[in-house]
């Protein structure tokens, strides 16, 4: 690798807490939950009838009506977040070198709504009623492809698919490509729109989801003794990454610096974490080593923290093993308590949140902390946001199949 510093110059978000970065950030600091009864379809046959939907999204703000009919919601969200990020970076219509600008957008599932609708059309009405756009609407990589077409970006272009670590891998791989000199600029992120009857049925039947139908806003409660599973969420986050040289040359405003990337595999179980979060430990240690970061310099860890009984304990144990005595001084909080779990889009959202923590000194809470689990005894910023100077933040993402990613972000200093 050529050792180039990699900086963030643009961010865009469409989340259950807002249609922009500023709206999402304000609601995070306010401790607002994005969970509510499902409105996208009739959930009456399901055991779980609530989720963290994106509310009030109008795709026609970002594409014409013809495109909106051909694009699955996950792609619509990816285009919206990417438009915001590109505009925020001051690059709309003027990428300096499109041949050296690429796109990596992760998605755990892709066009789940399209998949479900077209399966029903095939089974109920026959093969002739399956849309000719079914395959390009459904495949997870289509977000990276369409975003690159929209902006004429001809550099490295692909999709990372690693369950709930997908968009964290996307950021990390974009970072690696720039450091290796393979690109000057990368548009990276994640998108997911898996709130469908079929997806919820699958997750509920494996006992992964909270069943608090009567109190949706209280359902996602990482580290609380009463947690009973995660809350499914939709959304997208995109970011513009650039080499420091490239960003400086064009006079870009630098929002933060990608400081490290670590990844590992559990090689343990299809869905359960390795004992003591052993794989998560290795990902965090590799991230710190990659960025030459002393554990004592980390002030905030955005936990994967999904609100599952096993996962929260394993991650807490892993953080204690990696940080030792410094773990008690860390903030170890989960914004999934408010956003829900965006699956493949979670990593990008939570990395962006970690960057905002480092740059603003404001830390969103972990809400719904009423009965702390003694096995999850680190400082989760219970219920109310705080202010804290943070120089370096980590964001953890772990996926089914044992995929682990840890990313570090640093407040930028020239």
Coordinates of C-alpha atoms in Angstrom, one line a residue:
X1 CA 0.0 0.0 0.0
X2 CA 1.2 3.5 -0.7
X3 CA 0.2 4.8 2.7
X4 CA -2.1 7.6 1.5
X5 CA -4.3 9.0 4.3
X6 CA -7.9 8.4 3.5
X7 CA -10.5 11.1 4.4
X8 CA -14.3 11.4 4.3
X9 CA -15.5 14.4 2.4
X10 CA -19.2 13.7 2.0
X11 CA -22.0 11.8 3.8
X12 CA -25.6 11.1 3.0
X13 CA -28.3 9.2 5.0
X14 CA -31.8 8.0 4.7
X15 CA -32.8 6.2 7.9
X16 CA -35.7 5.4 10.2
X17 CA -34.8 8.5 12.1
X18 CA -34.7 10.9 9.2
X19 CA -34.3 11.6 5.5
X20 CA -31.0 13.4 5.8
X21 CA -27.8 13.4 8.0
X22 CA -28.9 16.4 10.0
X23 CA -32.4 15.0 10.8
X24 CA -31.0 11.6 11.7
X25 CA -28.3 13.1 13.9
X26 CA -30.8 15.3 15.8
X27 CA -33.1 12.4 16.5
X28 CA -30.2 10.2 17.7
X29 CA -29.1 12.9 20.1
X30 CA -32.8 13.3 21.3
X31 CA -32.9 9.5 22.0
X32 CA -35.8 9.0 19.6
X33 CA -36.8 5.5 18.5
X34 CA -37.6 4.8 14.9
X35 CA -39.7 1.7 15.7
X36 CA -43.4 1.7 15.0
X37 CA -46.2 -0.6 13.7
X38 CA -45.4 -1.8 10.1
X39 CA -47.2 0.2 7.4
X40 CA -45.5 -1.2 4.2
X41 CA -47.8 -4.2 4.1
X42 CA -50.4 -5.9 6.2
X43 CA -48.4 -7.7 9.0
X44 CA -51.5 -9.2 10.8
X45 CA -50.4 -12.8 10.1
X46 CA -47.0 -12.3 11.6
X47 CA -45.9 -12.7 15.2
X48 CA -43.8 -9.5 14.9
X49 CA -45.8 -6.6 13.5
X50 CA -43.4 -3.6 14.0
X51 CA -40.1 -2.4 12.6
X52 CA -38.0 0.7 11.9
X53 CA -39.3 1.8 8.6
X54 CA -38.0 4.8 6.6
X55 CA -40.9 7.4 6.9
X56 CA -41.9 9.9 4.3
X57 CA -39.4 9.0 1.7
X58 CA -40.2 10.3 -1.8
X59 CA -38.1 8.7 -4.5
X60 CA -39.1 11.3 -7.0
X61 CA -36.8 13.7 -5.3
X62 CA -33.9 11.7 -6.6
X63 CA -35.2 10.0 -9.8
X64 CA -38.0 10.1 -12.4
X65 CA -41.2 8.2 -12.1
X66 CA -40.1 5.6 -14.7
X67 CA -36.9 4.8 -12.8
X68 CA -38.8 4.6 -9.5
X69 CA -41.0 1.9 -10.9
X70 CA -38.1 -0.1 -12.0
X71 CA -36.0 0.2 -8.9
X72 CA -36.4 -1.8 -5.7
X73 CA -36.6 0.3 -2.5
X74 CA -33.1 -0.6 -1.5
X75 CA -31.8 0.9 -4.7
X76 CA -33.9 4.0 -4.3
X77 CA -32.5 4.5 -0.9
X78 CA -28.9 3.9 -2.1
X79 CA -29.4 6.5 -4.9
X80 CA -30.8 9.0 -2.4
X81 CA -28.0 8.6 0.1
X82 CA -25.4 8.7 -2.6
X83 CA -26.9 11.9 -4.1
X84 CA -26.7 13.5 -0.6
X85 CA -23.1 12.4 -0.2
X86 CA -21.9 13.6 -3.6
X87 CA -23.6 16.9 -3.1
X88 CA -22.2 17.2 0.4
X89 CA -18.7 16.6 -1.0
X90 CA -19.1 19.3 -3.6
X91 CA -18.7 16.8 -6.4
X92 CA -22.1 16.9 -8.1
X93 CA -21.4 16.6 -11.9
X94 CA -17.7 17.3 -11.5
X95 CA -15.6 14.3 -10.4
X96 CA -12.1 15.3 -11.3
X97 CA -11.1 11.9 -12.6
X98 CA -14.0 9.4 -13.1
X99 CA -11.6 6.6 -14.3
X100 CA -10.0 6.7 -10.8
X101 CA -13.2 7.0 -8.9
X102 CA -15.1 3.8 -7.9
X103 CA -18.2 2.6 -6.1
X104 CA -18.6 -0.1 -3.4
X105 CA -22.1 -0.4 -1.9
X106 CA -22.8 -3.3 0.4
X107 CA -26.2 -5.0 0.9
X108 CA -26.9 -8.1 2.9
X109 CA -30.0 -9.1 0.9
X110 CA -30.6 -6.7 -2.0
X111 CA -34.1 -6.3 -3.5
X112 CA -36.1 -8.3 -1.0
X113 CA -39.4 -6.6 -1.8
X114 CA -38.9 -7.3 -5.5
X115 CA -38.0 -11.0 -4.8
X116 CA -41.1 -11.5 -2.7
X117 CA -43.4 -9.8 -5.2
X118 CA -42.0 -11.7 -8.2
X119 CA -42.1 -15.0 -6.5
X120 CA -45.8 -14.4 -5.8
X121 CA -46.4 -13.4 -9.4
X122 CA -44.7 -16.6 -10.6
X123 CA -46.5 -18.9 -8.3
X124 CA -49.9 -17.3 -8.6
X125 CA -50.0 -16.1 -12.2
X126 CA -47.3 -18.0 -14.0
X127 CA -43.9 -17.4 -15.5
X128 CA -45.2 -14.9 -18.1
X129 CA -46.1 -12.5 -15.4
X130 CA -42.6 -12.3 -14.0
X131 CA -41.1 -8.8 -14.7
X132 CA -38.2 -8.6 -17.2
X133 CA -36.6 -6.3 -14.7
X134 CA -36.8 -8.9 -11.9
X135 CA -33.1 -9.9 -12.0
X136 CA -31.6 -6.5 -12.3
X137 CA -34.0 -5.1 -9.6
X138 CA -33.1 -7.9 -7.2
X139 CA -29.4 -8.5 -7.3
X140 CA -27.5 -6.8 -4.5
X141 CA -24.8 -5.4 -6.7
X142 CA -27.2 -3.3 -8.7
X143 CA -26.9 -0.4 -6.3
X144 CA -23.2 0.0 -7.0
X145 CA -23.8 -0.4 -10.7
X146 CA -26.6 2.1 -11.0
X147 CA -24.8 4.7 -8.8
X148 CA -21.7 4.4 -11.0
X149 CA -23.8 4.8 -14.1
X150 CA -25.5 7.9 -12.7
X151 CA -22.2 9.7 -12.0
X152 CA -20.1 8.1 -14.8
X153 CA -17.6 6.6 -12.3
X154 CA -15.4 4.0 -14.0
X155 CA -13.1 2.9 -11.3
X156 CA -13.4 -0.2 -9.1
X157 CA -17.0 -1.2 -8.8
X158 CA -18.5 -4.0 -6.8
X159 CA -20.8 -5.0 -4.0
X160 CA -19.8 -6.5 -0.6
X161 CA -22.3 -9.1 0.7
X162 CA -21.4 -10.3 4.2
X163 CA -24.8 -10.2 6.0
X164 CA -24.7 -7.5 8.7
X165 CA -21.1 -6.6 8.0
X166 CA -21.7 -5.8 4.3
X167 CA -21.4 -2.0 4.3
X168 CA -18.6 -2.1 6.9
X169 CA -16.7 -4.2 4.4
X170 CA -17.6 -1.7 1.7
X171 CA -16.0 1.2 3.6
X172 CA -13.0 -0.9 4.5
X173 CA -12.5 -2.1 0.9
X174 CA -12.9 1.5 -0.5
X175 CA -10.3 2.6 2.1
X176 CA -7.9 -0.2 1.0
X177 CA -8.3 0.6 -2.7
X178 CA -7.3 4.3 -2.1
X179 CA -4.4 3.3 0.2
X180 CA -3.2 0.9 -2.5
X181 CA -3.2 3.6 -5.1
X182 CA -5.9 1.8 -7.1
X183 CA -8.3 4.8 -6.8
X184 CA -8.2 8.4 -5.8
X185 CA -11.8 8.6 -4.7
X186 CA -14.5 6.0 -3.7
X187 CA -18.2 6.3 -3.1
X188 CA -19.0 3.7 -0.5
X189 CA -21.8 2.7 1.8
X190 CA -24.7 0.3 2.2
X191 CA -28.4 0.0 1.5
X192 CA -31.1 -2.4 2.8
X193 CA -34.9 -2.6 2.5
X194 CA -35.7 -6.0 4.0
X195 CA -38.9 -5.1 5.9
X196 CA -41.1 -7.6 4.1
X197 CA -43.4 -10.4 5.3
X198 CA -41.1 -13.1 4.1
X199 CA -38.0 -11.6 5.8
X200 CA -39.7 -10.9 9.1
X201 CA -41.2 -14.4 9.1
X202 CA -37.7 -15.9 8.6
X203 CA -36.2 -13.8 11.4
X204 CA -39.1 -14.3 13.8
X205 CA -39.1 -18.0 13.3
X206 CA -35.4 -18.2 14.2
X207 CA -36.3 -16.2 17.4
X208 CA -34.0 -13.3 16.4
X209 CA -36.6 -10.5 16.6
X210 CA -38.1 -8.7 19.6
X211 CA -41.7 -9.5 20.0
X212 CA -42.8 -6.3 21.9
X213 CA -45.7 -5.5 19.6
X214 CA -47.4 -3.5 22.2
X215 CA -44.4 -1.2 22.9
X216 CA -42.3 -1.0 19.7
X217 CA -40.3 2.0 20.8
X218 CA -39.1 0.1 23.8
X219 CA -38.2 -3.1 21.9
X220 CA -34.6 -2.5 20.9
X221 CA -32.8 -2.5 24.2
X222 CA -29.1 -3.5 23.8
X223 CA -27.3 -4.4 27.1
X224 CA -30.6 -4.4 29.1
X225 CA -31.5 -7.5 31.0
X226 CA -34.9 -7.5 29.3
X227 CA -33.7 -7.6 25.7
X228 CA -35.4 -10.2 23.6
X229 CA -34.0 -9.7 20.0
X230 CA -33.4 -7.0 17.4
X231 CA -35.8 -4.7 15.5
X232 CA -35.5 -4.8 11.7
X233 CA -34.8 -1.5 10.0
X234 CA -34.5 -0.1 6.4
X235 CA -32.2 2.6 5.3
X236 CA -29.0 3.7 3.5
X237 CA -25.8 5.6 4.1
X238 CA -23.2 6.6 1.6
X239 CA -19.9 8.4 2.0
X240 CA -17.3 9.9 -0.3
X241 CA -13.8 8.7 0.6
X242 CA -10.7 10.4 -1.0
X243 CA -7.0 10.3 -0.6
X244 CA -5.9 13.3 1.4
X245 CA -3.9 14.6 -1.6
X246 CA -6.9 14.4 -3.8
X247 CA -9.2 16.1 -1.3
X248 CA -6.7 18.8 -0.6
X249 CA -6.0 19.5 -4.3
X250 CA -9.7 20.2 -5.0
X251 CA -10.2 22.2 -1.8
X252 CA -12.7 19.8 -0.2
X253 CA -14.0 20.1 3.3
X254 CA -12.7 17.2 5.3
X255 CA -15.2 15.6 7.7
X256 CA -13.1 12.9 9.2
X257 CA -10.3 10.4 8.6
X258 CA -10.6 6.6 8.1
X259 CA -8.0 5.5 10.6
X260 CA -8.1 1.7 10.5
X261 CA -9.8 -1.5 9.2
X262 CA -9.8 -4.9 10.7
X263 CA -11.7 -8.1 9.7
X264 CA -11.9 -11.7 10.7
X265 CA -14.0 -14.8 10.5
X266 CA -15.4 -16.8 13.5
X267 CA -15.3 -20.2 11.8
X268 CA -17.7 -21.2 14.6
X269 CA -21.5 -21.2 13.9
X270 CA -24.0 -20.1 11.3
X271 CA -25.6 -17.4 13.5
X272 CA -24.1 -17.4 17.0
X273 CA -21.0 -15.5 17.9
X274 CA -17.8 -17.3 18.8
X275 CA -17.3 -17.7 22.6
X276 CA -16.1 -14.5 24.3
X277 CA -16.4 -12.8 20.9
X278 CA -13.0 -14.2 19.9
X279 CA -13.5 -13.3 16.2
X280 CA -14.6 -9.8 17.2
X281 CA -11.5 -9.4 19.3
X282 CA -9.3 -10.2 16.4
X283 CA -11.1 -7.8 14.1
X284 CA -10.7 -5.0 16.7
X285 CA -7.0 -5.8 17.3
X286 CA -6.3 -5.8 13.5
X287 CA -8.1 -2.5 13.1
X288 CA -6.0 -0.9 15.9
X289 CA -2.8 -2.3 14.4
X290 CA -3.8 -1.2 10.9
X291 CA -4.1 2.4 12.1
X292 CA -1.2 2.2 14.6
X293 CA -3.8 3.2 17.2
X294 CA -3.1 2.8 20.9
X295 CA -6.1 1.3 22.7
X296 CA -6.0 4.1 25.2
X297 CA -6.6 6.7 22.5
X298 CA -10.0 5.2 21.6
X299 CA -12.8 7.1 23.4
X300 CA -16.0 5.6 21.7
X301 CA -17.0 2.3 20.3
X302 CA -20.2 2.1 18.4
X303 CA -21.3 -1.5 19.3
X304 CA -22.8 -3.9 16.9
X305 CA -25.1 -4.2 19.9
X306 CA -28.2 -5.7 18.3
X307 CA -30.2 -6.4 21.5
X308 CA -29.8 -10.2 21.3
X309 CA -29.1 -12.2 24.5
X310 CA -25.9 -13.9 23.2
X311 CA -24.5 -11.2 21.0
X312 CA -24.4 -8.3 23.4
X313 CA -22.6 -10.3 26.1
X314 CA -20.0 -11.7 23.6
X315 CA -19.2 -8.2 22.3
X316 CA -18.9 -6.8 25.8
X317 CA -16.5 -9.5 26.7
X318 CA -14.5 -8.9 23.5
X319 CA -14.2 -5.2 24.2
X320 CA -12.9 -5.9 27.7
X321 CA -10.3 -8.4 26.3
X322 CA -9.1 -6.0 23.7
X323 CA -9.0 -2.8 25.8
X324 CA -8.2 -4.2 29.2
X325 CA -8.4 -1.6 32.0
X326 CA -9.2 1.1 29.4
X327 CA -12.5 -0.6 28.7
X328 CA -14.0 0.9 31.8
X329 CA -13.2 4.4 30.5
X330 CA -14.7 3.8 27.1
X331 CA -18.1 4.7 25.9
X332 CA -19.6 1.5 24.4
X333 CA -23.0 2.4 23.1
X334 CA -25.5 1.0 20.6
X335 CA -27.4 3.3 18.3
X336 CA -29.4 0.3 17.1
X337 CA -31.5 1.0 20.2
X338 CA -33.0 3.9 18.1
X339 CA -32.4 3.0 14.4
X340 CA -33.1 -0.7 14.7
X341 CA -30.9 -3.1 12.8
X342 CA -30.4 -2.1 9.1
X343 CA -28.7 -5.5 8.4
X344 CA -26.2 -4.9 5.5
X345 CA -26.6 -1.1 5.8
X346 CA -25.9 -1.0 9.5
X347 CA -22.1 -0.7 9.3
X348 CA -22.1 2.3 7.0
X349 CA -24.6 4.2 9.1
X350 CA -22.8 3.4 12.4
X351 CA -19.4 4.4 11.0
X352 CA -20.9 7.7 9.9
X353 CA -22.4 8.1 13.4
X354 CA -19.0 7.3 14.9
X355 CA -17.4 10.0 12.8
X356 CA -20.0 12.5 14.0
X357 CA -19.3 11.6 17.6
X358 CA -15.6 12.2 17.0
X359 CA -16.1 15.5 15.2
X360 CA -18.9 17.0 17.3
X361 CA -18.1 15.7 20.8
X362 CA -21.7 14.7 21.2
X363 CA -22.6 11.1 22.0
X364 CA -26.0 9.6 21.3
X365 CA -27.5 7.4 24.1
X366 CA -28.4 3.7 24.2
X367 CA -32.1 4.0 25.0
X368 CA -34.4 1.7 26.8
X369 CA -31.9 1.0 29.6
X370 CA -34.1 0.2 32.6
X371 CA -32.6 -3.0 34.0
X372 CA -28.9 -3.2 33.3
X373 CA -27.5 -6.6 32.5
X374 CA -24.5 -7.2 34.9
X375 CA -22.8 -9.1 32.0
X376 CA -23.0 -5.9 29.9
X377 CA -21.5 -3.4 32.4
X378 CA -19.6 -1.0 30.2
X379 CA -20.7 2.7 29.8
X380 CA -23.5 2.5 27.3
X381 CA -24.6 6.2 27.8
X382 CA -27.9 5.0 29.1
X383 CA -31.0 6.9 27.9
X384 CA -29.6 10.5 27.6
X385 CA -27.0 11.9 25.2
X386 CA -23.8 13.3 26.7
X387 CA -20.9 15.4 25.6
X388 CA -17.4 13.9 25.5
X389 CA -14.2 14.7 23.6
X390 CA -13.4 11.7 21.3
X391 CA -10.3 11.6 19.2
X392 CA -10.7 8.1 17.8
X393 CA -13.9 6.0 17.5
X394 CA -14.4 2.4 16.5
X395 CA -17.5 1.0 14.8
X396 CA -18.1 -2.8 15.1
X397 CA -20.2 -4.9 12.6
X398 CA -20.7 -8.6 12.8
X399 CA -22.7 -10.8 10.4
X400 CA -24.3 -14.2 10.2
X401 CA -21.7 -16.7 9.0
X402 CA -19.1 -15.2 11.4
X403 CA -18.1 -12.1 9.4
X404 CA -16.5 -9.5 11.7
X405 CA -15.4 -5.9 10.8
X406 CA -14.1 -3.1 12.9
X407 CA -13.5 0.3 11.5
X408 CA -11.7 3.3 13.1
X409 CA -12.4 6.9 12.4
X410 CA -10.3 9.9 13.7
X411 CA -11.2 13.5 14.0
X412 CA -9.2 15.1 11.2
X413 CA -6.0 16.9 11.9
X414 CA -3.9 18.2 9.0

